[in-house]
Amino acid sequence: MNKSNTIKVKTNPDNNDTALPRIEASQEDIAQAKKLATNTLQNYSGLLGQNQAHTLNNFLSRKGRMKGKITQEQCMKIFNITAQVQSKFIKLNIQK
């Protein structure tokens, strides 16, 4: 089995009662999310809401131990934000 296709499932150590699984993102997902977050902040910063910009900045500024623990949910959040901004950009260009 290819290493990039394996899914690592970890339980939440903070709450032993409801041990929710955390699925770590693959390196390809992390690289794509970083690229999309950087491009979105550089090119479409005017279309971002305050919370969206804050989320993208926090994702890009991870350092140290937290850098290796990016979950698939966090990557999906970045993908959703960039999709929303791209659709806003397309709507603005169609209206012109």
Coordinates of N, CA and C in Angstrom, one line a residue:
M1 N 0.8 -1.2 0.0 CA 0.0 0.0 0.0 C 0.9 1.2 0.0
N2 N 0.5 2.2 -0.8 CA 1.3 3.4 -0.9 C 1.2 4.2 0.4
K3 N 2.3 4.8 0.8 CA 2.3 5.6 2.1 C 1.4 6.8 2.1
S4 N 1.2 7.4 0.9 CA 0.4 8.6 0.8 C -1.1 8.3 0.9
N5 N -1.5 7.0 0.6 CA -2.9 6.6 0.7 C -3.3 6.1 2.0
T6 N -2.4 5.9 3.0 CA -2.8 5.5 4.3 C -3.4 6.6 5.1
I7 N -4.4 6.2 5.9 CA -5.0 7.2 6.8 C -4.7 6.9 8.2
K8 N -4.2 7.9 8.9 CA -3.8 7.8 10.3 C -5.0 8.3 11.1
V9 N -5.5 7.4 12.0 CA -6.6 7.8 12.8 C -6.1 7.9 14.3
K10 N -6.3 9.0 14.9 CA -5.9 9.2 16.3 C -7.2 9.6 17.1
T11 N -7.2 9.2 18.3 CA -8.3 9.6 19.2 C -7.9 10.9 19.9
N12 N -8.9 11.6 20.3 CA -8.7 12.9 21.0 C -8.3 12.6 22.4
P13 N -7.1 12.9 22.8 CA -6.6 12.6 24.2 C -7.2 13.5 25.2
D14 N -7.8 14.6 24.9 CA -8.3 15.5 25.9 C -9.6 15.0 26.5
N15 N -10.4 14.3 25.7 CA -11.7 13.9 26.2 C -11.9 12.4 26.0
N16 N -11.7 11.6 27.1 CA -11.7 10.2 27.1 C -13.1 9.6 26.9
D17 N -14.1 10.4 27.3 CA -15.5 9.8 27.2 C -15.9 9.6 25.8
T18 N -15.7 10.6 24.9 CA -16.2 10.5 23.5 C -15.1 10.4 22.5
A19 N -14.0 9.9 22.8 CA -12.9 9.7 21.9 C -13.2 9.8 20.4
L20 N -13.2 11.0 19.9 CA -13.5 11.2 18.5 C -12.2 11.0 17.7
P21 N -12.3 10.4 16.5 CA -11.1 10.1 15.7 C -10.7 11.4 15.0
R22 N -9.4 11.6 15.0 CA -8.8 12.7 14.2 C -8.0 12.1 13.0
I23 N -8.4 12.4 11.9 CA -7.7 11.9 10.7 C -6.7 12.9 10.2
E24 N -5.4 12.5 10.2 CA -4.4 13.4 9.8 C -4.4 13.5 8.2
A25 N -4.1 14.6 7.7 CA -4.1 14.9 6.3 C -2.8 14.3 5.7
S26 N -2.9 13.9 4.4 CA -1.7 13.5 3.7 C -0.8 14.7 3.3
Q27 N 0.4 14.4 3.0 CA 1.3 15.5 2.6 C 0.9 16.2 1.4
E28 N 0.2 15.5 0.4 CA -0.3 16.1 -0.8 C -1.4 17.1 -0.4
D29 N -2.3 16.7 0.5 CA -3.4 17.6 0.9 C -2.9 18.9 1.6
I30 N -1.9 18.7 2.4 CA -1.3 19.8 3.1 C -0.6 20.8 2.2
A31 N 0.1 20.2 1.2 CA 0.8 21.1 0.2 C -0.2 21.8 -0.6
Q32 N -1.2 21.2 -1.0 CA -2.3 21.8 -1.9 C -3.0 22.9 -1.0
A33 N -3.3 22.6 0.2 CA -4.0 23.6 1.1 C -3.1 24.8 1.3
K34 N -1.8 24.6 1.5 CA -0.9 25.7 1.7 C -0.8 26.6 0.4
K35 N -0.7 26.0 -0.7 CA -0.7 26.7 -2.0 C -1.9 27.5 -2.2
L36 N -3.1 26.9 -2.0 CA -4.4 27.6 -2.2 C -4.5 28.7 -1.2
A37 N -4.1 28.5 0.1 CA -4.2 29.6 1.1 C -3.3 30.7 0.7
T38 N -2.1 30.5 0.3 CA -1.2 31.5 -0.1 C -1.7 32.3 -1.3
N39 N -2.1 31.6 -2.3 CA -2.6 32.3 -3.5 C -3.9 33.1 -3.2
T40 N -4.8 32.6 -2.4 CA -6.0 33.3 -2.0 C -5.7 34.6 -1.2
L41 N -4.8 34.5 -0.3 CA -4.4 35.7 0.5 C -3.7 36.7 -0.4
Q42 N -2.9 36.3 -1.3 CA -2.2 37.3 -2.2 C -3.1 37.9 -3.2
N43 N -4.0 37.1 -3.8 CA -4.7 37.6 -5.0 C -6.1 38.0 -4.7
Y44 N -6.8 37.5 -3.7 CA -8.2 37.7 -3.5 C -8.4 38.2 -2.0
S45 N -7.5 38.9 -1.4 CA -7.7 39.3 -0.1 C -8.8 40.3 0.1
G46 N -9.2 41.0 -0.9 CA -10.3 42.0 -0.8 C -11.7 41.3 -0.7
L47 N -11.7 40.0 -1.2 CA -13.0 39.3 -1.2 C -13.2 38.4 0.1
L48 N -12.1 38.3 0.9 CA -12.2 37.5 2.1 C -12.9 38.2 3.2
G49 N -13.6 37.5 4.0 CA -14.1 38.0 5.3 C -13.1 38.0 6.3
Q50 N -13.3 38.6 7.4 CA -12.3 38.7 8.5 C -12.0 37.3 9.1
N51 N -13.0 36.5 9.3 CA -12.8 35.2 9.8 C -12.1 34.3 8.8
Q52 N -12.4 34.4 7.6 CA -11.8 33.6 6.5 C -10.3 33.9 6.4
A53 N -9.9 35.2 6.4 CA -8.5 35.6 6.4 C -7.8 35.2 7.6
H54 N -8.4 35.2 8.8 CA -7.8 34.8 10.0 C -7.5 33.3 9.9
T55 N -8.5 32.5 9.4 CA -8.3 31.1 9.3 C -7.1 30.7 8.4
L56 N -7.1 31.4 7.2 CA -6.0 31.1 6.3 C -4.6 31.5 6.9
N57 N -4.6 32.7 7.6 CA -3.3 33.1 8.2 C -2.9 32.1 9.3
N58 N -3.8 31.6 10.1 CA -3.5 30.7 11.1 C -3.0 29.4 10.6
F59 N -3.6 28.9 9.5 CA -3.2 27.7 8.8 C -1.7 27.8 8.3
L60 N -1.4 29.0 7.7 CA -0.1 29.1 7.2 C 1.0 29.4 8.2
S61 N 0.6 29.9 9.4 CA 1.6 30.2 10.4 C 1.9 29.1 11.4
R62 N 1.5 27.9 11.1 CA 1.7 26.8 12.0 C 3.2 26.5 12.1
K63 N 3.8 26.3 13.3 CA 5.2 26.0 13.4 C 5.4 24.9 14.4
G64 N 6.5 24.3 14.4 CA 6.9 23.3 15.4 C 6.1 22.1 15.4
R65 N 5.7 21.7 16.6 CA 5.0 20.4 16.8 C 3.6 20.4 16.0
M66 N 2.9 21.5 16.0 CA 1.6 21.6 15.4 C 1.7 21.4 13.9
K67 N 2.8 21.7 13.3 CA 2.9 21.6 11.8 C 2.6 20.2 11.3
G68 N 3.0 19.2 12.0 CA 2.8 17.8 11.6 C 1.5 17.3 11.9
K69 N 0.7 18.0 12.7 CA -0.6 17.5 13.1 C -1.8 18.2 12.5
I70 N -1.7 18.5 11.2 CA -2.7 19.1 10.5 C -3.7 18.0 10.1
T71 N -5.0 18.2 10.4 CA -6.0 17.2 10.2 C -6.7 17.4 8.8
Q72 N -7.3 16.4 8.4 CA -8.0 16.5 7.1 C -9.2 17.5 7.2
E73 N -9.8 17.6 8.3 CA -10.8 18.6 8.5 C -10.3 20.1 8.3
Q74 N -9.1 20.3 8.8 CA -8.5 21.7 8.6 C -8.2 21.9 7.1
C75 N -7.7 20.9 6.4 CA -7.5 21.1 5.0 C -8.8 21.3 4.2
M76 N -9.8 20.6 4.6 CA -11.1 20.8 3.9 C -11.7 22.2 4.2
K77 N -11.4 22.7 5.4 CA -11.9 24.1 5.7 C -11.2 25.1 4.7
I78 N -9.9 24.9 4.5 CA -9.1 25.8 3.6 C -9.7 25.6 2.1
F79 N -9.9 24.4 1.7 CA -10.5 24.1 0.4 C -11.8 24.8 0.2
N80 N -12.7 24.8 1.3 CA -14.0 25.4 1.2 C -13.9 26.9 1.1
I81 N -13.0 27.5 1.9 CA -12.8 29.0 1.9 C -12.4 29.4 0.5
T82 N -11.4 28.7 -0.1 CA -10.9 29.1 -1.4 C -12.0 28.9 -2.5
A83 N -12.8 27.9 -2.4 CA -13.9 27.7 -3.3 C -14.9 28.8 -3.2
Q84 N -15.2 29.3 -2.0 CA -16.2 30.4 -1.8 C -15.6 31.7 -2.4
V85 N -14.4 31.9 -2.2 CA -13.8 33.2 -2.7 C -13.7 33.1 -4.2
Q86 N -13.4 32.0 -4.8 CA -13.3 31.9 -6.3 C -14.7 32.1 -6.9
S87 N -15.8 31.5 -6.2 CA -17.1 31.7 -6.7 C -17.5 33.2 -6.6
K88 N -17.1 33.9 -5.5 CA -17.4 35.3 -5.4 C -16.7 36.1 -6.5
F89 N -15.5 35.7 -6.8 CA -14.7 36.4 -7.9 C -15.4 36.2 -9.2
I90 N -15.9 35.0 -9.5 CA -16.5 34.7 -10.8 C -17.8 35.5 -10.9
K91 N -18.6 35.5 -9.8 CA -19.9 36.3 -9.8 C -19.6 37.8 -10.1
L92 N -18.6 38.3 -9.5 CA -18.2 39.7 -9.7 C -17.8 40.0 -11.1
N93 N -17.1 39.1 -11.7 CA -16.7 39.3 -13.1 C -17.8 39.1 -14.1
I94 N -18.8 38.2 -13.8 CA -19.9 38.0 -14.7 C -20.8 39.3 -14.7
Q95 N -21.0 39.9 -13.5 CA -21.8 41.1 -13.4 C -21.3 42.3 -14.1
K96 N -20.0 42.3 -14.4 CA -19.4 43.5 -15.1 C -19.6 43.5 -16.5

